[in-house]
XYZ file of N, CA and C in Angstrom:
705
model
N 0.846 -1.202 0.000
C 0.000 0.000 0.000
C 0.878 1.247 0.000
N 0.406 2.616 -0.750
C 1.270 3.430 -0.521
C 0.272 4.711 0.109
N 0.449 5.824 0.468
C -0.168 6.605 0.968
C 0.751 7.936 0.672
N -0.414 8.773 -0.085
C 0.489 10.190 -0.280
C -0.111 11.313 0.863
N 0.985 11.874 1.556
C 0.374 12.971 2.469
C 0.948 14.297 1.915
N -0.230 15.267 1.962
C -0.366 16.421 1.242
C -0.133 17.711 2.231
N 0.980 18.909 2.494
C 1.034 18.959 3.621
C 0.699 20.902 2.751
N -0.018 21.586 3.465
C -0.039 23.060 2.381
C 0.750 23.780 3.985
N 1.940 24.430 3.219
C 2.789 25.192 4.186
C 1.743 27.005 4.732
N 1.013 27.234 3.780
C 0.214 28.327 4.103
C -0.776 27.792 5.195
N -1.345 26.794 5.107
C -2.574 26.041 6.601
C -1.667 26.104 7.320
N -0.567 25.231 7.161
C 0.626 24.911 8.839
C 0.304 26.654 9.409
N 1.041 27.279 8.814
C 1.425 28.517 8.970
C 0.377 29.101 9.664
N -0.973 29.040 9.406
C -2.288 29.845 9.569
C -3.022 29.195 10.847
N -2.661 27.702 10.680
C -3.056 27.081 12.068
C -2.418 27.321 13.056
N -0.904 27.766 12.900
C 0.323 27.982 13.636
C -0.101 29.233 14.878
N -0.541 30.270 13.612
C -0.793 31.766 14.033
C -1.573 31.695 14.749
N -2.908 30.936 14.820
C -4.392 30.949 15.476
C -4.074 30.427 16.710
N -3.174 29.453 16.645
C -2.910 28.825 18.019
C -1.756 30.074 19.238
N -1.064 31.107 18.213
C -0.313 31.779 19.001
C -1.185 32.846 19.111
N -2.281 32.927 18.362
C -2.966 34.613 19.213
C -3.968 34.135 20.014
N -4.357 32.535 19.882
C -5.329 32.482 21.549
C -4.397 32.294 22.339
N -2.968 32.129 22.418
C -2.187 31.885 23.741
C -1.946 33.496 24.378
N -1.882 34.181 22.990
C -1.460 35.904 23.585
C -2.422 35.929 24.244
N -3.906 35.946 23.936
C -4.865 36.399 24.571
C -5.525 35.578 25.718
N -5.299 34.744 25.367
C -5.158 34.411 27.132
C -4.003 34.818 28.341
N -2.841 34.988 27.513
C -1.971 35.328 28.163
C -1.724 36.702 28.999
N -2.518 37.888 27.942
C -2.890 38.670 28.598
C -4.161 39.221 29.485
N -5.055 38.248 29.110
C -5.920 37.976 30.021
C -5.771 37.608 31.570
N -4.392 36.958 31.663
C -4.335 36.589 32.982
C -3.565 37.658 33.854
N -2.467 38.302 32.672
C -1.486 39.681 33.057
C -2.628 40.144 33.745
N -3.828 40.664 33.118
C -4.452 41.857 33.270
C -5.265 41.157 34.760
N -6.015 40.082 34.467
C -6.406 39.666 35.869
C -5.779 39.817 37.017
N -3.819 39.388 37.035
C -3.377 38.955 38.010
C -2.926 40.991 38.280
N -3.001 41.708 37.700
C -2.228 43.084 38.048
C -2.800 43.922 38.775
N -4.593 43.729 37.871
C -5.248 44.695 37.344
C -6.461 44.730 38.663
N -6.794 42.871 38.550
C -7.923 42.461 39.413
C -7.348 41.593 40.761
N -6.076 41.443 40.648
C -5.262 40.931 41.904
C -6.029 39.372 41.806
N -5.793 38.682 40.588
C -6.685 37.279 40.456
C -5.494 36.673 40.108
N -5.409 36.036 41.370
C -3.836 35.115 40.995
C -3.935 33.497 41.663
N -4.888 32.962 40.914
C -4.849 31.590 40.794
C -4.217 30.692 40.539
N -3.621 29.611 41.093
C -2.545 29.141 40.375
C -2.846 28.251 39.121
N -3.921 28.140 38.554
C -4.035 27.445 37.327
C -3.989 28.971 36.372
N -3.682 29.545 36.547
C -3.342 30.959 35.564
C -1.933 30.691 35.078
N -1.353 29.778 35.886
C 0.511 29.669 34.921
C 0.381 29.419 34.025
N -0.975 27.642 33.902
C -0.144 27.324 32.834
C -0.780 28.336 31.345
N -1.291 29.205 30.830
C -1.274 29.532 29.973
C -0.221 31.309 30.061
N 0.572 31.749 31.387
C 1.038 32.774 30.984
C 2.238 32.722 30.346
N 2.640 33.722 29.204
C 3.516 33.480 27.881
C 4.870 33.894 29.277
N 5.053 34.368 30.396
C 6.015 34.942 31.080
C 6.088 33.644 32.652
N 6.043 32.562 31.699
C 6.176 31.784 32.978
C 6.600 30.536 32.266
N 7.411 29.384 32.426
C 8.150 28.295 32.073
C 7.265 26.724 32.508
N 6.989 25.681 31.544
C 6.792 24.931 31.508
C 5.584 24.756 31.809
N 4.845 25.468 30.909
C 3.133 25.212 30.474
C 2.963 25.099 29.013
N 1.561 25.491 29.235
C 1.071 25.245 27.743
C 2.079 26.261 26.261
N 2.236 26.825 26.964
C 2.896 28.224 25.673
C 4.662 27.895 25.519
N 5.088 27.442 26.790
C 6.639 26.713 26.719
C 6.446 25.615 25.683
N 5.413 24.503 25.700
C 5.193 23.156 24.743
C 5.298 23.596 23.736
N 4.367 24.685 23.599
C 3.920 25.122 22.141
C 5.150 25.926 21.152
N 5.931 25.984 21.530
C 7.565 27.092 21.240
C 8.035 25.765 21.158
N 8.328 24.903 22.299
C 9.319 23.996 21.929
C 8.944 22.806 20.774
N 7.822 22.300 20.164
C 7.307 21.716 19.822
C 7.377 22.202 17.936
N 7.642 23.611 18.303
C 7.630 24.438 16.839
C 9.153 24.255 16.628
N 10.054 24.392 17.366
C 11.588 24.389 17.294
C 11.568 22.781 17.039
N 10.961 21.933 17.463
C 11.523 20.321 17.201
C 10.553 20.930 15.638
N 9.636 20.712 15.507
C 9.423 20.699 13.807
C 10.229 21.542 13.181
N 10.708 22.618 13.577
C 11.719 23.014 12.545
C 12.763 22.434 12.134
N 13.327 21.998 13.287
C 14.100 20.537 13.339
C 14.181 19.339 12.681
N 12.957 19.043 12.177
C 12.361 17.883 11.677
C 12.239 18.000 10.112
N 12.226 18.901 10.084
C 12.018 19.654 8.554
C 13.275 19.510 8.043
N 13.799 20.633 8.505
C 15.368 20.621 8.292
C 16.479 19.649 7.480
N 15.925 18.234 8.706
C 16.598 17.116 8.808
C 15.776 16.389 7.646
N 14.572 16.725 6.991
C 14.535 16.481 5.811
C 15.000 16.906 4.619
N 15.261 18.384 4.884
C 16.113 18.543 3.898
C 17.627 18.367 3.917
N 18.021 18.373 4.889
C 19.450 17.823 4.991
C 19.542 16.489 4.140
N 18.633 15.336 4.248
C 18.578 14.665 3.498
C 18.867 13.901 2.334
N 18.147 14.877 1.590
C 18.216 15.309 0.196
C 19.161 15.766 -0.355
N 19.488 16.905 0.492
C 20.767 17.450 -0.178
C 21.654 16.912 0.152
N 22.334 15.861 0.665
C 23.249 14.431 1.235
C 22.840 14.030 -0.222
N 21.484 13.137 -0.570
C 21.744 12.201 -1.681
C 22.277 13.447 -2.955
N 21.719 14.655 -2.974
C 22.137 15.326 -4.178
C 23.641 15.783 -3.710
N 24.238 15.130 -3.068
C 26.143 15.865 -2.486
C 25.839 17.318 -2.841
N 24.964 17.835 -2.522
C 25.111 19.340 -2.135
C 26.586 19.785 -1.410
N 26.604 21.110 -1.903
C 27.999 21.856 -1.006
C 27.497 22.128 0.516
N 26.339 22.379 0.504
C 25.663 23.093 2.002
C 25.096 21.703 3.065
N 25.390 20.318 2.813
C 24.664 19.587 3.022
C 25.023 19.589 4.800
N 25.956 19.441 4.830
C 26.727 19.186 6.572
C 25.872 21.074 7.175
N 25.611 21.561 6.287
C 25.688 22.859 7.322
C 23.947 22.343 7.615
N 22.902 21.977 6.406
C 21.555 21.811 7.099
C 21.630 20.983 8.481
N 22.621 19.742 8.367
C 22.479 18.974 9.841
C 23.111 19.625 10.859
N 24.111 20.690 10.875
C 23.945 21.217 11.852
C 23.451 21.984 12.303
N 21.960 22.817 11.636
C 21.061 23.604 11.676
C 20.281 22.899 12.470
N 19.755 21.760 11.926
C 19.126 20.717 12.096
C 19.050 20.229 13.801
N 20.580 20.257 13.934
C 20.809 19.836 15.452
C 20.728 21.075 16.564
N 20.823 22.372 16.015
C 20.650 23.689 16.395
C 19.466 24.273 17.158
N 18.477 23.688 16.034
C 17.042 23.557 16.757
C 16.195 22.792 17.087
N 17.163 21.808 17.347
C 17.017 20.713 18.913
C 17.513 21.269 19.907
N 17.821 21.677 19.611
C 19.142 21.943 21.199
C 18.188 23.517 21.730
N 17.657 24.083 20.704
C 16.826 25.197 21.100
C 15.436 24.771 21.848
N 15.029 23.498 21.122
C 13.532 23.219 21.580
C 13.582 22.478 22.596
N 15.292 22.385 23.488
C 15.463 21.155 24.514
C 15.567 22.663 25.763
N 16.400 23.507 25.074
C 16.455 25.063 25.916
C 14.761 25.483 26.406
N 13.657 25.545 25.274
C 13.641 25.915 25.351
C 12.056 25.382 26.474
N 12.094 23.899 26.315
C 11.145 23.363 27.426
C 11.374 23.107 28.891
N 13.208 22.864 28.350
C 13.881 22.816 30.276
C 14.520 24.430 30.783
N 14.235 25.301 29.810
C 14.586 26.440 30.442
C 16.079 26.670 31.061
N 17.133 25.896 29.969
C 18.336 25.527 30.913
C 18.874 27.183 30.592
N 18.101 27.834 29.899
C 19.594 29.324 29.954
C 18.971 30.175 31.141
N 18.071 29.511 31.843
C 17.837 30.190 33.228
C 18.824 30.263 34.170
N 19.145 29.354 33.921
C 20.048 28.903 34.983
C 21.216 30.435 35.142
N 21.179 30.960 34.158
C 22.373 32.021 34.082
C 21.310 33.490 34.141
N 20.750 33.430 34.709
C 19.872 34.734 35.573
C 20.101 34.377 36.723
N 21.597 35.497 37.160
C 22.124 35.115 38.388
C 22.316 36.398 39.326
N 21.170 37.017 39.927
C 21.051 38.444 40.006
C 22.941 38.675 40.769
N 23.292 38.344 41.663
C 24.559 38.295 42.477
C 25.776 38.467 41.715
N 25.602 37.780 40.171
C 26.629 37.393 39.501
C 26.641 38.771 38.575
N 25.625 39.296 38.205
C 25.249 40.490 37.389
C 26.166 41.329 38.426
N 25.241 41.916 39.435
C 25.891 42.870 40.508
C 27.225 42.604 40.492
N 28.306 41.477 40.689
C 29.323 41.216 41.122
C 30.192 41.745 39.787
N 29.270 41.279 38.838
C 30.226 41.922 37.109
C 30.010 43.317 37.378
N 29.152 44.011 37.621
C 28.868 45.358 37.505
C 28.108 45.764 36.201
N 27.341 44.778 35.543
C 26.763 44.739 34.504
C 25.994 46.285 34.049
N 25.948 46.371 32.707
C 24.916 47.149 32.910
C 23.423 46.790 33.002
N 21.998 47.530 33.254
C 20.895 46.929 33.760
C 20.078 45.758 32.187
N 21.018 45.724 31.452
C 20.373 44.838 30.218
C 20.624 43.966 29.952
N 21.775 43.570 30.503
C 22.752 42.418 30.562
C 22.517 41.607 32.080
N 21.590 42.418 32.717
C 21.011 41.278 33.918
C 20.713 40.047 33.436
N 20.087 39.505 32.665
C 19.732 38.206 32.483
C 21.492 37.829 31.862
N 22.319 37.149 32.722
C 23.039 37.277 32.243
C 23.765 36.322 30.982
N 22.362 35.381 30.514
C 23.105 34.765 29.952
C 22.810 35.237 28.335
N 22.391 36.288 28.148
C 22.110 37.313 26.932
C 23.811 37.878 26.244
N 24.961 37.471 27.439
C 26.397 37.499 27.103
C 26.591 36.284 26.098
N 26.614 34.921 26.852
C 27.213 34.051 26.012
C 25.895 33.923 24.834
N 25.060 34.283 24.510
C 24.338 33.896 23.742
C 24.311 35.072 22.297
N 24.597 36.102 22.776
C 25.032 37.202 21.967
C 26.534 36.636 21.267
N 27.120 36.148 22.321
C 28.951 35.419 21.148
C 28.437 34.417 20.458
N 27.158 33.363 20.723
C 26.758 32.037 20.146
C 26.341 32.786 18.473
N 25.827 33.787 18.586
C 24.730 34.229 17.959
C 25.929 35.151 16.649
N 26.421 35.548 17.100
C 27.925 36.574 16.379
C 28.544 34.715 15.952
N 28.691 33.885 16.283
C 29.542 33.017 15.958
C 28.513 32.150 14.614
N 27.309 31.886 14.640
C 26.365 31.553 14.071
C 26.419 32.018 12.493
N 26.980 33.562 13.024
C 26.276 34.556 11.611
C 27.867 34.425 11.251
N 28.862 34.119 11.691
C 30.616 34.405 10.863
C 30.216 32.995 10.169
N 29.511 31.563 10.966
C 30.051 29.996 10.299
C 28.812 30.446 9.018
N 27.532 31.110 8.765
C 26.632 30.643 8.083
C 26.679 31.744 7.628
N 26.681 32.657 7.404
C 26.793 33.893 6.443
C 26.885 33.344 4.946
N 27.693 32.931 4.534
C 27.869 32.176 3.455
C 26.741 31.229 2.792
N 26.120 30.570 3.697
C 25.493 29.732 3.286
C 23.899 30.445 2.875
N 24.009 31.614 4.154
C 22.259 32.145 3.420
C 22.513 33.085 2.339
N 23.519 33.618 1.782
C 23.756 34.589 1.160
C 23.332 33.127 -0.412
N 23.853 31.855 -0.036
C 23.737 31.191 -1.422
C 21.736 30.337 -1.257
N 21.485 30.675 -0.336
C 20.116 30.319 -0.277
C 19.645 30.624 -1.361
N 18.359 29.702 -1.886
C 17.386 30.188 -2.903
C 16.828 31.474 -2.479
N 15.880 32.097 -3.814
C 15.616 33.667 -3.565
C 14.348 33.194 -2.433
N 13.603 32.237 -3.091
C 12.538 31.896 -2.170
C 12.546 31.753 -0.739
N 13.589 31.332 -0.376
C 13.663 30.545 0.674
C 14.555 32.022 1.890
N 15.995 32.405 1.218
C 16.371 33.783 1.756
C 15.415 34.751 2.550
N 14.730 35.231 2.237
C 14.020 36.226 3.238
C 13.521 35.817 4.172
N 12.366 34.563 3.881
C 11.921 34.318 5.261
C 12.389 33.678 6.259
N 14.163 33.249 6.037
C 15.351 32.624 6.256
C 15.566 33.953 7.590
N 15.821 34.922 6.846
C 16.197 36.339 7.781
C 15.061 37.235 8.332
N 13.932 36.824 7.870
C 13.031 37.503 8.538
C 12.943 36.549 9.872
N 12.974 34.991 9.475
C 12.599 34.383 10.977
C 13.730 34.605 12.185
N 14.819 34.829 11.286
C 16.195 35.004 12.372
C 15.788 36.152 13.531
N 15.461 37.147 12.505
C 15.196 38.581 13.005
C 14.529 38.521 14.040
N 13.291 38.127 13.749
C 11.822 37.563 14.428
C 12.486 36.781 15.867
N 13.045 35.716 15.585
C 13.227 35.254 16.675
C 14.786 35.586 17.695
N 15.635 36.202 17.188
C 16.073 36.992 17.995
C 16.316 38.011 18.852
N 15.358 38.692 17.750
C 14.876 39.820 18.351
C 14.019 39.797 19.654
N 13.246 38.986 19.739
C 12.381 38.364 20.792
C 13.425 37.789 22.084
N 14.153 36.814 21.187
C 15.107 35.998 22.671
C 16.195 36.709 22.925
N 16.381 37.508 22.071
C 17.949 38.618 23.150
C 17.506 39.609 23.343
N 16.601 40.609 22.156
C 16.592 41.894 22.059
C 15.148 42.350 22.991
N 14.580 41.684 23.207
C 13.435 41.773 24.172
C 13.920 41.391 25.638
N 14.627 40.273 25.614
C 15.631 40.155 26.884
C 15.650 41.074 27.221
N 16.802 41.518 27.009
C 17.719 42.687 27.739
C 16.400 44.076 27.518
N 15.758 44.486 26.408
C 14.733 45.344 26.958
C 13.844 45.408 28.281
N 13.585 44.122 28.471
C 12.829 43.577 30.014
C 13.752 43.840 30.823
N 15.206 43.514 31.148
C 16.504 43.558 32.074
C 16.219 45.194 32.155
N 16.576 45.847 31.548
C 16.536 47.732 31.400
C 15.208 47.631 31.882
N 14.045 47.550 31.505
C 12.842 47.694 32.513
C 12.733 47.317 34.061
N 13.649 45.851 34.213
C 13.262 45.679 35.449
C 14.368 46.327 36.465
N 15.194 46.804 36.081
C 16.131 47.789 36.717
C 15.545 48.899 37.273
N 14.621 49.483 36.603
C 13.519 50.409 36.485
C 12.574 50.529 37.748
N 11.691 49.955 37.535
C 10.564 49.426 38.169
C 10.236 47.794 38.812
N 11.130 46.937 38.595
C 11.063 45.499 39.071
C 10.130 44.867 37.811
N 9.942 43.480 37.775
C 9.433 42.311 37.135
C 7.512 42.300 37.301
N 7.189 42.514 38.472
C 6.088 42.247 39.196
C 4.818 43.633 39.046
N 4.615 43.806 37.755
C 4.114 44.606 37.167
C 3.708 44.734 35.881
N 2.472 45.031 35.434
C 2.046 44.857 34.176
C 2.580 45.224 32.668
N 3.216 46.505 32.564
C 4.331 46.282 31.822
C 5.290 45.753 31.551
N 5.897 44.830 32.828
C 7.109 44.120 32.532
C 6.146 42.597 31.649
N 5.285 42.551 32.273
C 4.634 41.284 31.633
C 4.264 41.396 30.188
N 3.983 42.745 29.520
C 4.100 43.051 28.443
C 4.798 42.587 27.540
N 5.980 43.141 27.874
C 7.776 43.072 27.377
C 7.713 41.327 27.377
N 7.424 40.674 27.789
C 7.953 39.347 28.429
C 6.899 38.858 27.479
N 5.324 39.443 26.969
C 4.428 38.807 26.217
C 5.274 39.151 24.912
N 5.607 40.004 24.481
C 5.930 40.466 23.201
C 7.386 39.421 23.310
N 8.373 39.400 23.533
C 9.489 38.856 23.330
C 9.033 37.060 23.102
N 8.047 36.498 23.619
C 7.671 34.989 23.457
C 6.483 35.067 22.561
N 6.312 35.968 22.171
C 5.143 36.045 20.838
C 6.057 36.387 19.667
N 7.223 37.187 19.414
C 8.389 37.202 18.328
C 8.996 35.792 18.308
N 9.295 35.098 19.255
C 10.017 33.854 19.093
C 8.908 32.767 18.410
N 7.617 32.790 19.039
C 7.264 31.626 18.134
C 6.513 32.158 16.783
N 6.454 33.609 16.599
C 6.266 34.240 15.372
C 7.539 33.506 14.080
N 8.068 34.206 14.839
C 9.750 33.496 13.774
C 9.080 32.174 13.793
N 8.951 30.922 14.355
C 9.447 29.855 13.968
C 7.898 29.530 13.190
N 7.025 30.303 12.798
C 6.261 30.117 11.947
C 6.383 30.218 11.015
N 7.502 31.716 10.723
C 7.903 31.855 9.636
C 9.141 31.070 8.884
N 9.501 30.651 9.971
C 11.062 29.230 9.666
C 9.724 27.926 8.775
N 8.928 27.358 9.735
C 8.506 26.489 9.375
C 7.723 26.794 7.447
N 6.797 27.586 7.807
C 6.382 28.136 6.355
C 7.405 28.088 5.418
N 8.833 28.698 5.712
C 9.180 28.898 4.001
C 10.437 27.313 4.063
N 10.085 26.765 5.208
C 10.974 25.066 5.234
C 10.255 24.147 4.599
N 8.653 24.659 4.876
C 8.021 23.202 4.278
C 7.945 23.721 2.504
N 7.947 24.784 2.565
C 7.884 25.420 0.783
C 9.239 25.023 -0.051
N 10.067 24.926 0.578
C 11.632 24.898 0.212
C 11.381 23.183 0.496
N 11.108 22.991 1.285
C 11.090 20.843 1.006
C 10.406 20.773 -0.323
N 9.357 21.009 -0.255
C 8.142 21.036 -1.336
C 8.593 21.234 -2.752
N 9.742 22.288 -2.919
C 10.046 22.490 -4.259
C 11.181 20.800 -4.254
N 11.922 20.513 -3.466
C 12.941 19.642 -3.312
C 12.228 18.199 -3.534
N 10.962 17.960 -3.316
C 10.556 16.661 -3.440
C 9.082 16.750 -3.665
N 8.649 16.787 -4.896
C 7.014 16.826 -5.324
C 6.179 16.332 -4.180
N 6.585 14.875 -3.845
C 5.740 14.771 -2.542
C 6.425 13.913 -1.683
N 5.796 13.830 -0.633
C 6.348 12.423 0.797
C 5.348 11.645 0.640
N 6.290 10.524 0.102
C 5.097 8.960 -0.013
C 5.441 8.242 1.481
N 4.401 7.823 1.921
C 4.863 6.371 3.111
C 4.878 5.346 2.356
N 5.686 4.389 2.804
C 5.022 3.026 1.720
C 5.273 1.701 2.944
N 4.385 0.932 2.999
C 3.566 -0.108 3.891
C 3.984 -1.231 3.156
N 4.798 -1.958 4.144
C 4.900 -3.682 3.402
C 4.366 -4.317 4.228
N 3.548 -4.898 3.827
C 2.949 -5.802 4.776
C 2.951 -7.220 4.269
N 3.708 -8.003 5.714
C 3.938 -9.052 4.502
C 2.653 -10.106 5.691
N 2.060 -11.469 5.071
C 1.580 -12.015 6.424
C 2.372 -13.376 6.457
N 2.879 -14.013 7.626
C 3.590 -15.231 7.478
C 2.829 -16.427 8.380
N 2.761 -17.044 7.974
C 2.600 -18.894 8.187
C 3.173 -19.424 8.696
């Protein structure tokens, strides 16, 4: 038996979105409850976008393993076609695993070390302090792959750098905007929850836009994905 699955990268994309603006809006639904109306229930975590290992953490990390998954299909391909770029998709590939493993166990918490900030003498943006090594990861990222998106298809290029944008901008550049806020005024306040909604609504924005122009860019690479079923019966 064979079975053809038909996958339209514009639905992914559109189902993607619907699922991230009922999380905003619940998310700020609960900001506004817990600030506004002092309604601080504890079944309100699991949907706030400014809190770790609920529904909206799954939903980010779950988008980073499919990007992942994608990827590693096209890595694939471009292995059997000995592509020049082929080793760089698998380590893309393994990139955002390692993001969607960050980003359900929350391990770059671990380096929000208020003592360790103070003790550097940081300035107030660089509090979260691990917005340092991730800013050199991120500078080291763009010296190894520069090359490789500059030879990207035209198709595939923009929404290549729009998702980068998208999602960095969110995981460093919203960072450290929240760090400068909470220097300010502290964490425990409705604007900081803002900052903290917007920076996890850019990150899984980007990886909508990663996924969209990955499954379009598979799509041109392989007309379709057949399964194929042997079934044998034995005696």
């Amino acid at each position: 038996m064979k079975f053809q699955i038909t996958i339209s990268p514009f639905n992914v994309a559109k189902y993607l979105t619907l699922g991230i603006i009922f999380l905003t809006i619940c998310s700020i639904a609960v900001q506004i409850g817990k600030y506004i109306f002092d309604y601080r229930e504890p079944w309100t975590r699991i949907f706030n976008l400014d809190r770790e290992m609920n529904i909206p953490t799954w939903y980010s990390g779950l988008m980073l393993v499919s990007c992942g998954l994608i990827i590693s299909g096209i890595f694939s391909i471009k292995k059997l076609q000995s592509d020049l770029w082929w080793r760089k998709w698998r380590t893309l590939s393994i990139i955002f695993f390692i993001l969607a493993i960050d980003e359900i166990a929350s391990i770059h918490e671990v380096l929000i070390i208020d003592d360790l900030a103070d003790a550097l003498n940081l300035p107030s943006f660089w509090h979260s302090v691990w917005v340092i090594p991730g800013t050199i990861l991120v500078a080291i990222f763009i010296w190894k792959y520069w090359e490789f998106i500059l030879y990207l298809p035209n198709q595939l290029k923009p929404y290549f750098l729009i998702g980068i944008s998208l999602y960095l901008g969110g995981a460093l550049g919203m960072e450290m905007v929240g760090s400068y806020y909470d220097g300010i005024d502290g964490q425990q306040n409705l604007v900081y929850a803002m900052l903290a909604t917007i920076e996890e609504v850019m990150e899984m924005i980007g990886c909508v836009v990663f996924i969209y122009s990955l499954l379009t860019y598979l799509g041109k690479l392989s007309a379709g994905i057949q399964v194929n079923f042997d079934i044998k019966n034995k005696r």
